[in-house]
Short mmCIF file of C-alpha atoms in Angstrom, two decimals:
data_model
loop_
_atom_site.label_atom_id
_atom_site.label_comp_id
_atom_site.label_asym_id
_atom_site.label_seq_id
_atom_site.Cartn_x
_atom_site.Cartn_y
_atom_site.Cartn_z
CA UNK I 1 47.21 -17.52 31.99
CA UNK I 2 49.40 -14.64 30.80
CA UNK I 3 50.71 -14.67 27.25
CA UNK I 4 54.09 -13.51 25.93
CA UNK I 5 54.66 -9.82 26.68
CA UNK I 6 57.31 -9.29 23.95
CA UNK I 7 59.67 -7.60 26.39
CA UNK I 8 57.19 -4.90 27.45
CA UNK I 9 55.28 -5.76 30.63
CA UNK I 10 51.52 -6.27 30.30
CA UNK I 11 49.77 -3.32 31.93
CA UNK I 12 46.09 -4.28 31.57
CA UNK I 13 43.65 -6.94 30.41
CA UNK I 14 40.23 -6.45 28.79
CA UNK I 15 37.54 -9.13 28.84
CA UNK I 16 35.36 -9.34 25.72
CA UNK I 17 32.30 -11.46 24.96
CA UNK I 18 29.90 -12.29 22.18
CA UNK I 19 26.45 -13.86 22.09
CA UNK I 20 24.11 -15.06 19.32
CA UNK I 21 22.47 -11.62 19.60
CA UNK I 22 25.51 -9.32 19.61
CA UNK I 23 27.34 -7.72 16.72
CA UNK I 24 30.88 -9.00 17.04
CA UNK I 25 32.91 -8.93 20.25
CA UNK I 26 32.01 -6.40 22.95
CA UNK I 27 34.03 -5.28 26.00
CA UNK I 28 32.43 -6.28 29.32
CA UNK I 29 32.17 -4.64 32.71
CA UNK I 30 34.32 -6.54 35.19
CA UNK I 31 35.34 -6.76 38.81
CA UNK I 32 37.90 -5.36 39.26
CA UNK I 33 36.92 -2.60 36.86
CA UNK I 34 40.52 -2.24 35.68
CA UNK I 35 42.33 -5.58 35.39
CA UNK I 36 46.05 -5.03 35.96
CA UNK I 37 48.78 -6.94 34.19
CA UNK I 38 49.46 -9.28 37.09
CA UNK I 39 45.88 -10.60 37.33
CA UNK I 40 44.89 -14.05 36.12
CA UNK I 41 41.16 -13.87 36.91
CA UNK I 42 38.25 -11.39 36.79
CA UNK I 43 34.47 -11.53 37.16
CA UNK I 44 32.26 -10.43 34.24
CA UNK I 45 29.18 -8.57 35.51
CA UNK I 46 25.89 -7.15 34.16
CA UNK I 47 25.38 -10.12 31.86
CA UNK I 48 21.94 -10.96 30.50
CA UNK I 49 20.20 -13.94 32.13
CA UNK I 50 19.77 -17.15 30.16
CA UNK I 51 22.07 -16.10 27.30
CA UNK I 52 24.91 -18.16 25.87
CA UNK I 53 28.27 -16.33 25.99
CA UNK I 54 31.76 -16.85 24.59
CA UNK I 55 34.63 -14.97 26.26
CA UNK I 56 38.12 -13.92 25.27
CA UNK I 57 40.84 -11.76 26.83
CA UNK I 58 42.93 -9.02 25.22
CA UNK I 59 46.22 -7.83 26.77
CA UNK I 60 47.75 -4.38 26.33
CA UNK I 61 51.06 -2.75 27.25
CA UNK I 62 52.85 0.51 26.56
CA UNK I 63 53.34 -0.49 22.94
CA UNK I 64 49.69 -1.24 22.18
CA UNK I 65 46.99 -3.91 22.18
CA UNK I 66 47.88 -7.53 21.49
CA UNK I 67 46.05 -10.33 19.70
CA UNK I 68 43.00 -11.68 21.58
CA UNK I 69 43.04 -15.09 23.18
CA UNK I 70 41.17 -18.00 21.66
CA UNK I 71 37.45 -17.93 22.59
CA UNK I 72 36.32 -19.85 25.63
CA UNK I 73 33.78 -22.63 25.48
CA UNK I 74 30.20 -21.40 25.37
CA UNK I 75 28.60 -20.81 28.75
CA UNK I 76 24.97 -19.96 29.52
CA UNK I 77 24.01 -17.64 32.35
CA UNK I 78 21.32 -18.68 34.81
CA UNK I 79 17.62 -17.90 34.42
CA UNK I 80 15.99 -14.93 36.11
CA UNK I 81 12.53 -13.37 36.37
CA UNK I 82 11.83 -11.16 33.32
CA UNK I 83 12.68 -7.53 33.95
CA UNK I 84 11.12 -5.92 30.87
CA UNK I 85 7.51 -5.84 29.71
CA UNK I 86 6.40 -5.68 26.05
CA UNK I 87 6.54 -2.39 24.15
CA UNK I 88 4.02 -0.64 21.92
CA UNK I 89 0.89 -2.13 23.46
CA UNK I 90 -2.13 -1.15 21.39
CA UNK I 91 -5.26 -2.67 19.90
CA UNK I 92 -8.73 -2.02 18.59
CA UNK I 93 -10.73 -3.16 15.59
CA UNK I 94 -11.84 -6.74 15.13
CA UNK I 95 -15.31 -8.21 14.74
CA UNK I 96 -18.43 -7.72 16.81
CA UNK I 97 -18.03 -8.69 20.51
CA UNK I 98 -14.22 -8.71 20.30
CA UNK I 99 -11.50 -6.86 22.18
CA UNK I 100 -8.25 -6.97 20.20
CA UNK I 101 -4.98 -6.28 22.06
CA UNK I 102 -1.59 -6.12 20.33
CA UNK I 103 2.01 -5.61 21.43
CA UNK I 104 5.59 -5.90 20.27
CA UNK I 105 7.09 -9.26 21.32
CA UNK I 106 9.98 -9.23 23.80
CA UNK I 107 13.24 -10.25 22.04
CA UNK I 108 14.66 -13.65 22.95
CA UNK I 109 17.76 -12.15 24.57
CA UNK I 110 15.52 -10.27 27.05
CA UNK I 111 13.25 -13.18 27.99
CA UNK I 112 15.61 -14.25 30.82
CA UNK I 113 14.62 -17.92 30.78
CA UNK I 114 12.57 -20.76 29.40
CA UNK I 115 8.79 -20.96 29.52
CA UNK I 116 8.39 -17.33 28.44
CA UNK I 117 4.91 -15.96 27.80
CA UNK I 118 2.57 -13.03 28.32
CA UNK I 119 -0.20 -12.12 30.75
CA UNK I 120 -2.88 -9.93 29.16
CA UNK I 121 -4.97 -7.96 31.66
CA UNK I 122 -7.98 -5.81 30.77
CA UNK I 123 -11.05 -4.25 32.32
CA UNK I 124 -13.89 -2.04 31.15
CA UNK I 125 -13.06 1.57 31.94
CA UNK I 126 -14.59 2.52 35.27
CA UNK I 127 -14.59 -1.01 36.72
CA UNK I 128 -12.16 -2.35 39.33
CA UNK I 129 -11.56 -6.05 38.57
CA UNK I 130 -8.98 -7.10 36.00
CA UNK I 131 -9.62 -10.03 33.68
CA UNK I 132 -6.43 -11.91 32.83
CA UNK I 133 -5.42 -14.36 30.12
CA UNK I 134 -2.12 -16.20 29.60
CA UNK I 135 -0.55 -16.29 26.14
CA UNK I 136 2.03 -19.08 26.17
CA UNK I 137 3.86 -18.33 22.91
CA UNK I 138 6.96 -16.15 23.27
CA UNK I 139 6.47 -14.96 19.67
CA UNK I 140 2.84 -13.92 20.16
CA UNK I 141 1.93 -10.30 19.44
CA UNK I 142 -1.87 -10.37 19.61
CA UNK I 143 -4.69 -11.51 21.86
CA UNK I 144 -8.39 -11.45 21.03
CA UNK I 145 -11.02 -11.68 23.77
CA UNK I 146 -14.34 -12.85 22.33
CA UNK I 147 -17.49 -12.68 24.40
CA UNK I 148 -21.05 -11.57 23.80
CA UNK I 149 -20.75 -9.46 26.94
CA UNK I 150 -18.22 -7.14 25.27
CA UNK I 151 -20.09 -3.89 24.52
CA UNK I 152 -19.38 -2.38 21.09
CA UNK I 153 -16.91 0.45 20.69
CA UNK I 154 -16.28 0.75 24.43
CA UNK I 155 -13.06 1.81 26.22
CA UNK I 156 -11.04 -0.81 28.09
CA UNK I 157 -7.97 -0.35 30.25
CA UNK I 158 -5.30 -2.75 29.04
CA UNK I 159 -1.84 -3.84 30.19
CA UNK I 160 0.40 -6.73 29.14
CA UNK I 161 2.86 -8.48 31.46
CA UNK I 162 5.49 -11.20 31.02
CA UNK I 163 6.49 -14.39 32.80
CA UNK I 164 8.89 -17.33 32.53
CA UNK I 165 9.76 -20.39 34.62
CA UNK I 166 11.18 -18.16 37.35
CA UNK I 167 8.03 -16.07 37.82
CA UNK I 168 6.12 -13.02 36.60
CA UNK I 169 7.85 -9.87 35.41
CA UNK I 170 6.58 -6.29 35.01
CA UNK I 171 3.53 -5.09 33.13
CA UNK I 172 3.46 -2.47 30.42
CA UNK I 173 1.89 0.90 31.29
CA UNK I 174 -1.91 0.90 31.25
CA UNK I 175 -3.45 2.19 28.03
CA UNK I 176 -7.00 2.56 26.71
CA UNK I 177 -8.16 0.30 23.87
CA UNK I 178 -11.63 0.32 22.29
CA UNK I 179 -13.55 -2.88 21.69
CA UNK I 180 -14.72 -3.74 18.20
CA UNK I 181 -17.37 -1.66 16.55
CA UNK I 182 -20.69 -3.01 15.38
CA UNK I 183 -21.58 -3.20 11.74
CA UNK I 184 -23.66 -0.22 10.59
CA UNK I 185 -27.34 -0.78 11.31
CA UNK I 186 -28.74 1.53 8.62
CA UNK I 187 -28.64 1.13 4.85
CA UNK I 188 -27.77 3.98 2.48
CA UNK I 189 -30.88 5.39 0.80
CA UNK I 190 -31.87 7.29 -2.35
CA UNK I 191 -29.42 5.18 -4.36
CA UNK I 192 -29.26 5.95 -8.09
CA UNK I 193 -26.91 5.24 -10.96
CA UNK I 194 -26.04 6.93 -14.25
CA UNK I 195 -24.24 5.38 -17.20
CA UNK I 196 -21.09 7.26 -18.23
CA UNK I 197 -19.91 5.01 -21.04
CA UNK I 198 -19.98 1.41 -22.17
CA UNK I 199 -17.72 0.42 -19.27
CA UNK I 200 -18.44 2.96 -16.50
CA UNK I 201 -21.35 4.03 -14.32
CA UNK I 202 -21.56 6.64 -11.58
CA UNK I 203 -23.41 5.56 -8.43
CA UNK I 204 -24.97 8.05 -5.98
CA UNK I 205 -26.44 7.59 -2.48
CA UNK I 206 -27.27 9.46 0.71
CA UNK I 207 -24.97 8.71 3.63
CA UNK I 208 -25.89 6.94 6.84
CA UNK I 209 -24.92 8.63 10.17
CA UNK I 210 -21.13 8.87 10.12
CA UNK I 211 -20.50 8.14 13.80
CA UNK I 212 -22.64 6.60 16.52
CA UNK I 213 -22.03 5.28 20.02
CA UNK I 214 -21.37 1.86 18.47
CA UNK I 215 -18.77 2.76 15.86
CA UNK I 216 -17.78 4.75 12.80
CA UNK I 217 -18.68 4.28 9.17
CA UNK I 218 -15.39 3.76 7.33
CA UNK I 219 -16.83 3.84 3.82
CA UNK I 220 -19.24 2.16 1.42
CA UNK I 221 -19.30 -0.98 -0.69
CA UNK I 222 -21.10 -1.09 -4.03
CA UNK I 223 -22.30 -4.56 -5.00
CA UNK I 224 -23.13 -5.00 -8.68
CA UNK I 225 -24.01 -7.83 -11.03
CA UNK I 226 -25.21 -8.19 -14.62
CA UNK I 227 -28.79 -9.15 -15.45
CA UNK I 228 -27.82 -12.71 -16.40
CA UNK I 229 -25.99 -13.15 -13.06
CA UNK I 230 -27.27 -13.11 -9.47
CA UNK I 231 -26.50 -11.32 -6.22
CA UNK I 232 -24.41 -14.21 -4.88
CA UNK I 233 -21.83 -13.61 -7.62
CA UNK I 234 -21.84 -9.82 -7.23
CA UNK I 235 -18.59 -7.93 -7.72
CA UNK I 236 -17.70 -5.33 -5.10
CA UNK I 237 -16.28 -1.83 -5.34
CA UNK I 238 -15.08 -0.22 -2.10
CA UNK I 239 -15.23 3.54 -1.56
CA UNK I 240 -13.30 4.70 1.51
CA UNK I 241 -14.40 7.69 3.57
CA UNK I 242 -17.62 9.65 3.80
CA UNK I 243 -18.25 9.80 0.05
CA UNK I 244 -21.74 9.81 -1.43
CA UNK I 245 -20.82 8.76 -4.97
CA UNK I 246 -18.36 6.47 -6.69
CA UNK I 247 -17.48 5.38 -10.20
CA UNK I 248 -17.65 1.68 -11.08
CA UNK I 249 -15.47 0.67 -14.05
CA UNK I 250 -14.69 -2.43 -16.07
CA UNK I 251 -18.31 -3.12 -17.08
CA UNK I 252 -19.65 -4.66 -20.29
CA UNK I 253 -21.35 -2.47 -22.86
CA UNK I 254 -25.09 -2.56 -23.58
CA UNK I 255 -25.66 -4.53 -20.37
CA UNK I 256 -28.26 -4.16 -17.63
CA UNK I 257 -26.65 -4.08 -14.17
CA UNK I 258 -28.18 -4.21 -10.71
CA UNK I 259 -26.47 -2.30 -7.91
CA UNK I 260 -26.88 -1.88 -4.17
CA UNK I 261 -24.82 -0.01 -1.60
CA UNK I 262 -23.74 -1.00 1.93
CA UNK I 263 -22.00 1.05 4.61
CA UNK I 264 -19.12 -0.67 6.42
CA UNK I 265 -17.18 -0.23 9.66
CA UNK I 266 -14.11 -2.03 10.94
CA UNK I 267 -16.44 -4.82 12.11
CA UNK I 268 -18.02 -5.47 8.70
CA UNK I 269 -20.76 -4.31 6.35
CA UNK I 270 -24.26 -3.23 7.26
CA UNK I 271 -27.57 -3.87 5.50
CA UNK I 272 -27.89 -3.29 1.76
CA UNK I 273 -29.86 -0.54 0.11
CA UNK I 274 -32.71 -1.40 -2.21
CA UNK I 275 -31.27 -2.51 -5.56
CA UNK I 276 -31.34 -0.15 -8.53
CA UNK I 277 -30.55 -0.90 -12.15
CA UNK I 278 -28.69 0.88 -14.91
CA UNK I 279 -27.86 -0.04 -18.50
CA UNK I 280 -24.40 0.74 -19.81
CA UNK I 281 -24.12 2.53 -23.13
CA UNK I 282 -23.39 0.84 -26.42
CA UNK I 283 -19.67 0.09 -26.85
CA UNK I 284 -17.56 2.42 -28.99
CA UNK I 285 -16.93 1.53 -32.63
CA UNK I 286 -14.75 -1.53 -33.04
CA UNK I 287 -13.27 -0.21 -36.29
CA UNK I 288 -10.22 2.05 -36.12
CA UNK I 289 -9.87 5.05 -38.43
CA UNK I 290 -8.25 3.86 -41.66
CA UNK I 291 -6.35 5.17 -44.67
CA UNK I 292 -4.43 7.82 -42.74
CA UNK I 293 -2.50 10.07 -45.11
CA UNK I 294 -0.84 13.42 -44.87
CA UNK I 295 0.46 16.11 -47.14
CA UNK I 296 2.54 19.20 -46.61
CA UNK I 297 2.36 22.62 -48.18
CA UNK I 298 4.82 25.24 -47.09
CA UNK I 299 4.87 25.01 -43.27
CA UNK I 300 1.57 23.18 -42.92
CA UNK I 301 0.94 19.47 -42.50
CA UNK I 302 -2.59 18.27 -43.19
CA UNK I 303 -3.60 14.89 -41.76
CA UNK I 304 -6.60 13.06 -43.24
CA UNK I 305 -8.41 9.77 -42.57
CA UNK I 306 -11.58 7.94 -43.57
CA UNK I 307 -14.79 8.40 -41.59
CA UNK I 308 -15.72 5.50 -39.30
CA UNK I 309 -19.32 4.30 -39.47
CA UNK I 310 -20.53 2.58 -36.30
CA UNK I 311 -22.36 -0.71 -36.46
CA UNK I 312 -25.94 -0.98 -35.21
CA UNK I 313 -24.86 -2.33 -31.81
CA UNK I 314 -22.20 0.37 -31.34
CA UNK I 315 -22.33 4.00 -30.22
CA UNK I 316 -22.38 6.57 -33.00
CA UNK I 317 -19.11 8.36 -33.65
CA UNK I 318 -19.27 11.86 -32.17
CA UNK I 319 -15.72 12.86 -33.09
CA UNK I 320 -12.09 11.91 -33.37
CA UNK I 321 -9.04 12.23 -31.16
CA UNK I 322 -5.68 12.87 -32.79
CA UNK I 323 -2.84 11.80 -30.50
CA UNK I 324 0.58 13.15 -31.37
CA UNK I 325 3.98 13.53 -29.77
CA UNK I 326 7.52 14.51 -30.57
CA UNK I 327 9.46 11.27 -30.98
CA UNK I 328 12.11 12.65 -28.60
CA UNK I 329 9.56 13.26 -25.84
CA UNK I 330 7.09 11.14 -23.87
CA UNK I 331 4.36 13.78 -23.44
CA UNK I 332 1.41 13.04 -25.75
CA UNK I 333 -1.08 15.73 -26.73
CA UNK I 334 -4.63 15.19 -27.93
CA UNK I 335 -6.73 17.14 -30.41
CA UNK I 336 -10.48 16.52 -30.57
CA UNK I 337 -12.27 17.29 -33.83
CA UNK I 338 -15.58 16.59 -35.54
CA UNK I 339 -13.91 16.48 -38.96
CA UNK I 340 -11.79 13.82 -40.65
CA UNK I 341 -8.77 16.08 -40.99
CA UNK I 342 -6.60 18.44 -38.98
CA UNK I 343 -4.07 21.00 -40.11
CA UNK I 344 -0.86 21.37 -38.10
CA UNK I 345 2.12 23.66 -37.85
CA UNK I 346 4.56 21.43 -35.99
CA UNK I 347 6.82 23.14 -33.42
CA UNK I 348 10.21 21.90 -34.66
CA UNK I 349 12.00 19.66 -37.13
CA UNK I 350 11.78 16.54 -34.96
CA UNK I 351 10.00 13.40 -36.06
CA UNK I 352 6.36 13.14 -34.91
CA UNK I 353 4.32 10.04 -34.10
CA UNK I 354 0.57 10.34 -34.73
CA UNK I 355 -2.45 8.07 -34.33
CA UNK I 356 -6.22 8.65 -34.52
CA UNK I 357 -9.14 7.10 -32.63
CA UNK I 358 -12.89 7.66 -32.50
CA UNK I 359 -14.81 8.81 -29.46
CA UNK I 360 -18.49 8.32 -28.72
CA UNK I 361 -21.02 8.15 -25.90
CA UNK I 362 -19.71 4.63 -25.27
CA UNK I 363 -16.14 5.81 -24.81
CA UNK I 364 -13.00 5.87 -26.93
CA UNK I 365 -12.58 3.49 -29.83
CA UNK I 366 -9.54 1.62 -31.11
CA UNK I 367 -6.51 3.62 -32.22
CA UNK I 368 -5.31 3.53 -35.79
CA UNK I 369 -1.86 2.31 -36.68
CA UNK I 370 0.76 4.92 -35.85
CA UNK I 371 2.26 7.03 -38.59
CA UNK I 372 5.57 8.87 -38.43
CA UNK I 373 6.09 12.30 -39.93
CA UNK I 374 9.84 12.91 -40.24
CA UNK I 375 11.33 16.31 -39.53
CA UNK I 376 12.97 16.75 -42.92
CA UNK I 377 12.09 18.64 -46.08
CA UNK I 378 10.61 16.65 -48.95
CA UNK I 379 9.09 18.01 -52.13
CA UNK I 380 5.74 16.22 -52.09
CA UNK I 381 3.09 14.75 -49.83
CA UNK I 382 2.91 11.11 -48.73
CA UNK I 383 0.63 8.40 -47.39
CA UNK I 384 0.56 6.60 -44.03
CA UNK I 385 4.08 5.37 -43.36
CA UNK I 386 5.57 7.59 -46.07
CA UNK I 387 8.70 9.64 -45.55
CA UNK I 388 7.53 12.49 -47.75
CA UNK I 389 6.79 15.78 -46.00
CA UNK I 390 7.99 19.34 -45.57
CA UNK I 391 8.31 20.63 -41.98
CA UNK I 392 9.46 23.93 -40.54
CA UNK I 393 10.11 24.94 -36.92
CA UNK I 394 7.10 26.77 -35.43
CA UNK I 395 5.87 27.23 -31.87
CA UNK I 396 2.14 26.83 -32.52
CA UNK I 397 -0.35 24.21 -33.65
CA UNK I 398 -3.02 25.25 -36.16
CA UNK I 399 -6.23 23.24 -36.17
CA UNK I 400 -9.19 23.16 -38.49
CA UNK I 401 -12.07 25.35 -37.32
CA UNK I 402 -13.95 22.63 -35.43
CA UNK I 403 -10.93 21.12 -33.62
CA UNK I 404 -10.43 21.36 -29.87
CA UNK I 405 -7.01 20.93 -28.25
CA UNK I 406 -6.41 19.27 -24.87
CA UNK I 407 -3.63 17.50 -23.02
CA UNK I 408 -4.02 13.71 -22.97
#
């Protein structure tokens, strides 16, 4: 019924609605299209089937738009046959003898009624008869057909339809989906391994055929286990793509390892290569360089430390790495040297943080405690942790004759 017009006749009404799926109130199409100010009824059209609506009416006159009416009681539209099929139908992958079909579920507001589900239809490319399967869950997004008759890596025509209690709706457009691949049938050969350090080995192999009529090789898996373990407890390292070598890390030093390599496809792994063995190198020295001390003379800072002697079960020290950085910056530089000292001209008067570690065939050792060299002038030298030094601003770093400089 009409509300108060506030002394300006109502010229038009607008019917608005909201649903559990809408964002706020939305204006509706009506019959008549324009509802004049004398009307007391109108028909809302183009509503979605089987959706719960609330309605309200807004009046307007020459002055403007008034306050909306109170919402009506909730009303549900009647059911109808679905009028929209699922989107983004796709598929592929899976295990041997499987055809995997996927789609994007139809939103609840477009299901048009109760008892909503999907009809999945598929046929081998070049055949005429469709196989069909009903998927009764409205939220489903995947169907897997498993049968030994499914040939590997073969094209299928696929479409997905919809239905509810009122009947069947439309199908999606037909697309081509490939059935699951087979696992590779050949093992990698000429497998070998080389120890890089106490914790790393490099594994090499010759590739199996990259693509066959039954699938594609997606990469390789390296299975490895220590001598005191067995194959059932093997750890695995996956190398994606058509690589013929990979680095395995996180190993124990001075340990015999067995390794074998398998190719894999989306269906699983193929047969293993013959096992090979490799022994990791002795671990690096467990002792950190000690007694770090430094002294300054003019613009030079000389850093010294005690030599580290490896134990019998450790790799011999082949050199030292000096790690240093400006305390105001995060970039750390590394100097490698065979001596137990380096001579520096530091670039500016900032404080520097320095530490030293050994390196060996087994890898890098433990770092020493950090020392700080302040960017101020002091008359004498100092020891590790001392504040005594003399620094000047230079743009170069001077090393002892045997030192090598590299970014870390």
